[in-house]
């Protein structure tokens, strides 16, 4: 069964304390791994798409990486405004439907 | 920048009422989706469409219905709202051959 699993479920960091979020997947024939940011009560905001192992993409303090079995979202020197739930997703059939992980809720304290 | 809109943003309604949640996108995307998300929980796909006159049910069974008469418009209807329908409903769209989905701001529905 195609699955996307994220860990940890919640992460508390002090401002400036770098860390990584994990997304492991068992989707066969991966056609992309997607990262989104979701603020409370809002829709997910697209961050990155990674297509092949070894690929990396960066946006401000965020860097996403991809291996054959998992993806990491590295957060360098986070700020309180980085607090949000980070979701990863992967397409799971020819119809391009996305299956989402449960998300990691990141809280950055000043 | 994604241009996808949902109205209303918040809706409180009594049991048994008929409601329609609106979703419109100005990007010319062929594919559109509806997700349901309870607070702190995963997104679940309830409906999707490949284009005009195309509608399909998603993985999560839902009593709602959808229509796609125009490319830019994908409304969701509940004929008789119940408290179990209380949730956040998210609309998204994507190009036909591109998996990246862009989401609207969501509608938070509370059925009393």
PDB file of C-alpha atoms in Angstrom:
ATOM      1  CA  UNK A   1       0.000   0.000   0.000  1.00  0.00           C
ATOM      2  CA  UNK A   2       1.319   3.430  -0.937  1.00  0.00           C
ATOM      3  CA  UNK A   3       2.040   5.399   2.219  1.00  0.00           C
ATOM      4  CA  UNK A   4       3.669   8.606   3.329  1.00  0.00           C
ATOM      5  CA  UNK A   5       4.748   8.852   6.964  1.00  0.00           C
ATOM      6  CA  UNK A   6       6.109  11.926   8.714  1.00  0.00           C
ATOM      7  CA  UNK A   7       8.095  12.251  11.923  1.00  0.00           C
ATOM      8  CA  UNK A   8       8.112  13.653  14.457  1.00  0.00           C
ATOM      9  CA  UNK A   9       4.446  14.570  14.866  1.00  0.00           C
ATOM     10  CA  UNK A  10       5.453  17.717  16.754  1.00  0.00           C
ATOM     11  CA  UNK A  11       8.747  19.542  17.198  1.00  0.00           C
ATOM     12  CA  UNK A  12       9.541  22.394  19.554  1.00  0.00           C
ATOM     13  CA  UNK A  13      12.651  24.446  18.787  1.00  0.00           C
ATOM     14  CA  UNK A  14      14.234  27.535  20.196  1.00  0.00           C
ATOM     15  CA  UNK A  15      14.800  30.350  17.749  1.00  0.00           C
ATOM     16  CA  UNK A  16      18.071  29.643  15.921  1.00  0.00           C
ATOM     17  CA  UNK A  17      18.076  25.926  16.782  1.00  0.00           C
ATOM     18  CA  UNK A  18      18.404  24.029  13.482  1.00  0.00           C
ATOM     19  CA  UNK A  19      16.708  20.670  12.956  1.00  0.00           C
ATOM     20  CA  UNK A  20      15.237  18.306  10.352  1.00  0.00           C
ATOM     21  CA  UNK A  21      11.801  16.887   9.608  1.00  0.00           C
ATOM     22  CA  UNK A  22      11.465  13.442   8.081  1.00  0.00           C
ATOM     23  CA  UNK A  23       9.115  12.089   5.425  1.00  0.00           C
ATOM     24  CA  UNK A  24       9.370   8.409   4.514  1.00  0.00           C
ATOM     25  CA  UNK A  25       7.415   6.949   1.630  1.00  0.00           C
ATOM     26  CA  UNK A  26       6.542   3.549   0.217  1.00  0.00           C
ATOM     27  CA  UNK A  27       5.014   4.807  -3.021  1.00  0.00           C
ATOM     28  CA  UNK A  28       6.062   2.649  -5.947  1.00  0.00           C
ATOM     29  CA  UNK A  29       7.352   4.438  -9.017  1.00  0.00           C
ATOM     30  CA  UNK A  30       7.722   7.777  -7.258  1.00  0.00           C
ATOM     31  CA  UNK A  31       6.798  10.673  -9.544  1.00  0.00           C
ATOM     32  CA  UNK A  32       7.686  13.442  -7.159  1.00  0.00           C
ATOM     33  CA  UNK A  33       7.772  14.227  -3.459  1.00  0.00           C
ATOM     34  CA  UNK A  34       5.999  17.417  -2.433  1.00  0.00           C
ATOM     35  CA  UNK A  35       6.429  19.640   0.609  1.00  0.00           C
ATOM     36  CA  UNK A  36       3.774  22.063   1.798  1.00  0.00           C
ATOM     37  CA  UNK A  37       3.475  24.485   4.698  1.00  0.00           C
ATOM     38  CA  UNK A  38       0.098  24.878   6.413  1.00  0.00           C
ATOM     39  CA  UNK A  39      -0.741  27.614   8.901  1.00  0.00           C
ATOM     40  CA  UNK A  40      -3.667  27.064  11.301  1.00  0.00           C
ATOM     41  CA  UNK A  41      -7.034  27.461   9.615  1.00  0.00           C
ATOM     42  CA  UNK A  42      -5.507  27.980   6.164  1.00  0.00           C
ATOM     43  CA  UNK A  43      -4.880  25.907   3.056  1.00  0.00           C
ATOM     44  CA  UNK A  44      -1.489  24.289   2.431  1.00  0.00           C
ATOM     45  CA  UNK A  45       1.078  26.477   0.683  1.00  0.00           C
ATOM     46  CA  UNK A  46       3.312  24.753  -1.866  1.00  0.00           C
ATOM     47  CA  UNK A  47       7.016  24.786  -1.014  1.00  0.00           C
ATOM     48  CA  UNK A  48       9.001  22.253  -3.085  1.00  0.00           C
ATOM     49  CA  UNK A  49       8.839  19.320  -5.451  1.00  0.00           C
ATOM     50  CA  UNK A  50      11.698  16.807  -5.587  1.00  0.00           C
ATOM     51  CA  UNK A  51      11.844  14.253  -8.392  1.00  0.00           C
ATOM     52  CA  UNK A  52      15.028  12.223  -8.025  1.00  0.00           C
ATOM     53  CA  UNK A  53      17.297  10.897  -5.294  1.00  0.00           C
ATOM     54  CA  UNK A  54      20.045  13.368  -4.498  1.00  0.00           C
ATOM     55  CA  UNK A  55      18.010  16.373  -5.523  1.00  0.00           C
ATOM     56  CA  UNK A  56      17.980  19.371  -3.181  1.00  0.00           C
ATOM     57  CA  UNK A  57      15.923  22.557  -3.182  1.00  0.00           C
ATOM     58  CA  UNK A  58      16.171  25.619  -0.951  1.00  0.00           C
ATOM     59  CA  UNK A  59      13.919  28.470   0.037  1.00  0.00           C
ATOM     60  CA  UNK A  60      15.087  30.929   2.689  1.00  0.00           C
ATOM     61  CA  UNK A  61      15.795  28.859   5.826  1.00  0.00           C
ATOM     62  CA  UNK A  62      14.355  25.651   4.371  1.00  0.00           C
ATOM     63  CA  UNK A  63      16.169  22.988   2.387  1.00  0.00           C
ATOM     64  CA  UNK A  64      14.513  19.811   1.132  1.00  0.00           C
ATOM     65  CA  UNK A  65      16.466  16.700   0.179  1.00  0.00           C
ATOM     66  CA  UNK A  66      15.413  13.358  -1.283  1.00  0.00           C
ATOM     67  CA  UNK A  67      16.769   9.812  -1.051  1.00  0.00           C
ATOM     68  CA  UNK A  68      15.266   6.629  -2.489  1.00  0.00           C
ATOM     69  CA  UNK A  69      13.185   6.038   0.640  1.00  0.00           C
ATOM     70  CA  UNK A  70      12.763   9.364   2.403  1.00  0.00           C
ATOM     71  CA  UNK A  71      12.902  13.116   2.252  1.00  0.00           C
ATOM     72  CA  UNK A  72      14.149  15.593   4.797  1.00  0.00           C
ATOM     73  CA  UNK A  73      13.152  19.182   5.347  1.00  0.00           C
ATOM     74  CA  UNK A  74      16.073  20.918   7.024  1.00  0.00           C
ATOM     75  CA  UNK A  75      15.341  24.137   8.880  1.00  0.00           C
ATOM     76  CA  UNK A  76      18.395  26.307   9.524  1.00  0.00           C
ATOM     77  CA  UNK A  77      18.290  28.920  12.283  1.00  0.00           C
ATOM     78  CA  UNK A  78      14.486  28.948  12.437  1.00  0.00           C
ATOM     79  CA  UNK A  79      12.468  31.987  13.445  1.00  0.00           C
ATOM     80  CA  UNK A  80       9.077  32.082  15.204  1.00  0.00           C
ATOM     81  CA  UNK A  81       7.412  32.847  11.865  1.00  0.00           C
ATOM     82  CA  UNK A  82       8.512  29.411  10.650  1.00  0.00           C
ATOM     83  CA  UNK A  83       6.034  27.872  13.098  1.00  0.00           C
ATOM     84  CA  UNK A  84       3.489  25.883  11.078  1.00  0.00           C
ATOM     85  CA  UNK A  85       2.576  22.345  10.114  1.00  0.00           C
ATOM     86  CA  UNK A  86       4.768  20.949   7.352  1.00  0.00           C
ATOM     87  CA  UNK A  87       3.187  18.347   5.088  1.00  0.00           C
ATOM     88  CA  UNK A  88       4.763  16.017   2.590  1.00  0.00           C
ATOM     89  CA  UNK A  89       2.876  14.241  -0.166  1.00  0.00           C
ATOM     90  CA  UNK A  90       3.447  11.901  -3.089  1.00  0.00           C
ATOM     91  CA  UNK A  91       1.372  10.960  -6.156  1.00  0.00           C
ATOM     92  CA  UNK A  92       0.045   7.421  -5.827  1.00  0.00           C
ATOM     93  CA  UNK A  93      -1.625   6.553  -9.089  1.00  0.00           C
ATOM     94  CA  UNK A  94      -1.693   7.488 -12.738  1.00  0.00           C
ATOM     95  CA  UNK A  95      -4.385  10.030 -11.996  1.00  0.00           C
ATOM     96  CA  UNK A  96      -1.905  12.203 -10.117  1.00  0.00           C
ATOM     97  CA  UNK A  97      -3.717  12.014  -6.826  1.00  0.00           C
ATOM     98  CA  UNK A  98      -1.595  13.012  -3.846  1.00  0.00           C
ATOM     99  CA  UNK A  99      -1.406  11.051  -0.630  1.00  0.00           C
ATOM    100  CA  UNK A 100      -0.456  13.254   2.296  1.00  0.00           C
ATOM    101  CA  UNK A 101       1.459  12.423   5.444  1.00  0.00           C
ATOM    102  CA  UNK A 102       0.092  13.370   8.827  1.00  0.00           C
ATOM    103  CA  UNK A 103       2.351  16.417   9.038  1.00  0.00           C
ATOM    104  CA  UNK A 104       4.900  17.720  11.522  1.00  0.00           C
ATOM    105  CA  UNK A 105       3.741  20.587  13.704  1.00  0.00           C
ATOM    106  CA  UNK A 106       6.723  22.887  14.212  1.00  0.00           C
ATOM    107  CA  UNK A 107       6.763  25.416  17.025  1.00  0.00           C
ATOM    108  CA  UNK A 108       9.675  27.870  17.222  1.00  0.00           C
ATOM    109  CA  UNK A 109       9.957  29.781  20.479  1.00  0.00           C
ATOM    110  CA  UNK A 110      11.677  33.192  20.603  1.00  0.00           C
TER     111      UNK A 110
ATOM    112  CA  UNK B   1       1.404  32.604  -7.191  1.00  0.00           C
ATOM    113  CA  UNK B   2      -1.719  30.465  -6.900  1.00  0.00           C
ATOM    114  CA  UNK B   3      -5.058  32.138  -7.561  1.00  0.00           C
ATOM    115  CA  UNK B   4      -7.693  29.903  -6.089  1.00  0.00           C
ATOM    116  CA  UNK B   5     -10.584  31.206  -4.056  1.00  0.00           C
ATOM    117  CA  UNK B   6     -13.099  29.689  -1.685  1.00  0.00           C
ATOM    118  CA  UNK B   7     -16.265  31.152  -0.254  1.00  0.00           C
ATOM    119  CA  UNK B   8     -17.484  31.384   2.361  1.00  0.00           C
ATOM    120  CA  UNK B   9     -14.419  31.201   4.595  1.00  0.00           C
ATOM    121  CA  UNK B  10     -16.574  30.342   7.613  1.00  0.00           C
ATOM    122  CA  UNK B  11     -20.085  28.944   7.766  1.00  0.00           C
ATOM    123  CA  UNK B  12     -22.260  28.098  10.766  1.00  0.00           C
ATOM    124  CA  UNK B  13     -25.492  26.406   9.796  1.00  0.00           C
ATOM    125  CA  UNK B  14     -28.264  24.316  11.302  1.00  0.00           C
ATOM    126  CA  UNK B  15     -28.868  20.619  10.735  1.00  0.00           C
ATOM    127  CA  UNK B  16     -30.852  19.789   7.615  1.00  0.00           C
ATOM    128  CA  UNK B  17     -29.914  22.874   5.621  1.00  0.00           C
ATOM    129  CA  UNK B  18     -28.598  22.645   2.074  1.00  0.00           C
ATOM    130  CA  UNK B  19     -25.222  24.300   1.568  1.00  0.00           C
ATOM    131  CA  UNK B  20     -22.907  24.959  -1.346  1.00  0.00           C
ATOM    132  CA  UNK B  21     -19.220  25.674  -0.891  1.00  0.00           C
ATOM    133  CA  UNK B  22     -17.747  27.645  -3.752  1.00  0.00           C
ATOM    134  CA  UNK B  23     -14.308  27.171  -5.310  1.00  0.00           C
ATOM    135  CA  UNK B  24     -12.911  29.108  -8.250  1.00  0.00           C
ATOM    136  CA  UNK B  25      -9.475  29.268  -9.854  1.00  0.00           C
ATOM    137  CA  UNK B  26      -8.105  31.674 -12.428  1.00  0.00           C
ATOM    138  CA  UNK B  27      -5.093  29.624 -13.521  1.00  0.00           C
ATOM    139  CA  UNK B  28      -6.869  27.662 -16.240  1.00  0.00           C
ATOM    140  CA  UNK B  29      -6.110  24.379 -14.470  1.00  0.00           C
ATOM    141  CA  UNK B  30      -7.935  21.331 -15.768  1.00  0.00           C
ATOM    142  CA  UNK B  31      -7.830  19.312 -12.552  1.00  0.00           C
ATOM    143  CA  UNK B  32      -9.584  20.331  -9.360  1.00  0.00           C
ATOM    144  CA  UNK B  33      -9.956  18.623  -6.000  1.00  0.00           C
ATOM    145  CA  UNK B  34     -11.868  18.791  -2.732  1.00  0.00           C
ATOM    146  CA  UNK B  35     -10.272  17.658   0.508  1.00  0.00           C
ATOM    147  CA  UNK B  36     -11.705  17.344   3.998  1.00  0.00           C
ATOM    148  CA  UNK B  37      -9.495  18.031   6.998  1.00  0.00           C
ATOM    149  CA  UNK B  38     -10.409  17.850  10.670  1.00  0.00           C
ATOM    150  CA  UNK B  39      -8.307  19.955  13.111  1.00  0.00           C
ATOM    151  CA  UNK B  40      -4.822  18.508  13.507  1.00  0.00           C
ATOM    152  CA  UNK B  41      -5.615  15.628  11.191  1.00  0.00           C
ATOM    153  CA  UNK B  42      -4.624  14.505   7.690  1.00  0.00           C
ATOM    154  CA  UNK B  43      -6.110  15.746   4.454  1.00  0.00           C
ATOM    155  CA  UNK B  44      -8.527  13.305   2.851  1.00  0.00           C
ATOM    156  CA  UNK B  45      -9.534  13.520  -0.814  1.00  0.00           C
ATOM    157  CA  UNK B  46     -13.323  13.462  -1.214  1.00  0.00           C
ATOM    158  CA  UNK B  47     -13.849  14.544  -4.853  1.00  0.00           C
ATOM    159  CA  UNK B  48     -11.815  15.384  -7.934  1.00  0.00           C
ATOM    160  CA  UNK B  49     -12.338  16.403 -11.531  1.00  0.00           C
ATOM    161  CA  UNK B  50     -10.195  16.084 -14.655  1.00  0.00           C
ATOM    162  CA  UNK B  51     -12.097  18.822 -16.464  1.00  0.00           C
ATOM    163  CA  UNK B  52     -15.528  20.038 -17.516  1.00  0.00           C
ATOM    164  CA  UNK B  53     -18.259  17.419 -16.977  1.00  0.00           C
ATOM    165  CA  UNK B  54     -15.806  15.105 -15.194  1.00  0.00           C
ATOM    166  CA  UNK B  55     -16.287  14.279 -11.495  1.00  0.00           C
ATOM    167  CA  UNK B  56     -14.969  11.372  -9.450  1.00  0.00           C
ATOM    168  CA  UNK B  57     -15.223  10.305  -5.818  1.00  0.00           C
ATOM    169  CA  UNK B  58     -12.047  10.314  -3.759  1.00  0.00           C
ATOM    170  CA  UNK B  59     -10.714   7.957  -1.146  1.00  0.00           C
ATOM    171  CA  UNK B  60     -12.873   9.205   1.711  1.00  0.00           C
ATOM    172  CA  UNK B  61     -16.568   8.506   1.381  1.00  0.00           C
ATOM    173  CA  UNK B  62     -18.571  11.708   1.516  1.00  0.00           C
ATOM    174  CA  UNK B  63     -22.267  12.555   1.338  1.00  0.00           C
ATOM    175  CA  UNK B  64     -21.422  15.698  -0.608  1.00  0.00           C
ATOM    176  CA  UNK B  65     -21.731  16.092  -4.367  1.00  0.00           C
ATOM    177  CA  UNK B  66     -19.776  18.208  -6.849  1.00  0.00           C
ATOM    178  CA  UNK B  67     -20.241  19.582 -10.341  1.00  0.00           C
ATOM    179  CA  UNK B  68     -17.890  20.934 -13.009  1.00  0.00           C
ATOM    180  CA  UNK B  69     -19.782  22.943 -15.594  1.00  0.00           C
ATOM    181  CA  UNK B  70     -17.014  25.482 -16.126  1.00  0.00           C
ATOM    182  CA  UNK B  71     -13.254  24.946 -16.015  1.00  0.00           C
ATOM    183  CA  UNK B  72     -12.731  27.564 -13.350  1.00  0.00           C
ATOM    184  CA  UNK B  73     -15.555  26.565 -11.004  1.00  0.00           C
ATOM    185  CA  UNK B  74     -15.916  23.444  -8.822  1.00  0.00           C
ATOM    186  CA  UNK B  75     -18.664  23.821  -6.209  1.00  0.00           C
ATOM    187  CA  UNK B  76     -19.386  21.270  -3.472  1.00  0.00           C
ATOM    188  CA  UNK B  77     -22.931  20.741  -2.219  1.00  0.00           C
ATOM    189  CA  UNK B  78     -24.358  19.120   0.898  1.00  0.00           C
ATOM    190  CA  UNK B  79     -28.098  18.508   0.433  1.00  0.00           C
ATOM    191  CA  UNK B  80     -28.790  18.112   4.153  1.00  0.00           C
ATOM    192  CA  UNK B  81     -26.063  19.197   6.540  1.00  0.00           C
ATOM    193  CA  UNK B  82     -25.420  17.184   9.713  1.00  0.00           C
ATOM    194  CA  UNK B  83     -23.109  17.794  12.700  1.00  0.00           C
ATOM    195  CA  UNK B  84     -20.841  15.007  11.359  1.00  0.00           C
ATOM    196  CA  UNK B  85     -20.119  17.257   8.357  1.00  0.00           C
ATOM    197  CA  UNK B  86     -18.377  19.776  10.608  1.00  0.00           C
ATOM    198  CA  UNK B  87     -14.848  20.106   9.240  1.00  0.00           C
ATOM    199  CA  UNK B  88     -12.551  22.218   7.098  1.00  0.00           C
ATOM    200  CA  UNK B  89     -13.031  21.811   3.347  1.00  0.00           C
ATOM    201  CA  UNK B  90     -10.078  22.608   1.096  1.00  0.00           C
ATOM    202  CA  UNK B  91     -10.199  23.073  -2.660  1.00  0.00           C
ATOM    203  CA  UNK B  92      -7.140  22.634  -4.873  1.00  0.00           C
ATOM    204  CA  UNK B  93      -6.239  22.668  -8.547  1.00  0.00           C
ATOM    205  CA  UNK B  94      -3.423  21.482 -10.803  1.00  0.00           C
ATOM    206  CA  UNK B  95      -2.455  21.309 -14.438  1.00  0.00           C
ATOM    207  CA  UNK B  96      -3.510  18.169 -16.285  1.00  0.00           C
ATOM    208  CA  UNK B  97      -0.040  16.627 -16.498  1.00  0.00           C
ATOM    209  CA  UNK B  98       1.538  18.285 -13.461  1.00  0.00           C
ATOM    210  CA  UNK B  99       1.089  16.882  -9.973  1.00  0.00           C
ATOM    211  CA  UNK B 100       1.688  20.114  -8.061  1.00  0.00           C
ATOM    212  CA  UNK B 101      -1.587  21.095  -6.429  1.00  0.00           C
ATOM    213  CA  UNK B 102      -2.349  24.654  -5.329  1.00  0.00           C
ATOM    214  CA  UNK B 103      -4.787  25.104  -2.483  1.00  0.00           C
ATOM    215  CA  UNK B 104      -7.401  27.657  -1.624  1.00  0.00           C
ATOM    216  CA  UNK B 105      -7.752  29.147   1.872  1.00  0.00           C
ATOM    217  CA  UNK B 106     -10.422  26.661   2.920  1.00  0.00           C
ATOM    218  CA  UNK B 107     -13.960  26.831   4.269  1.00  0.00           C
ATOM    219  CA  UNK B 108     -14.518  26.027   7.931  1.00  0.00           C
ATOM    220  CA  UNK B 109     -17.983  24.508   8.319  1.00  0.00           C
ATOM    221  CA  UNK B 110     -19.800  24.121  11.626  1.00  0.00           C
ATOM    222  CA  UNK B 111     -23.133  22.316  11.590  1.00  0.00           C
ATOM    223  CA  UNK B 112     -25.166  22.741  14.761  1.00  0.00           C
TER     224      UNK B 112
END
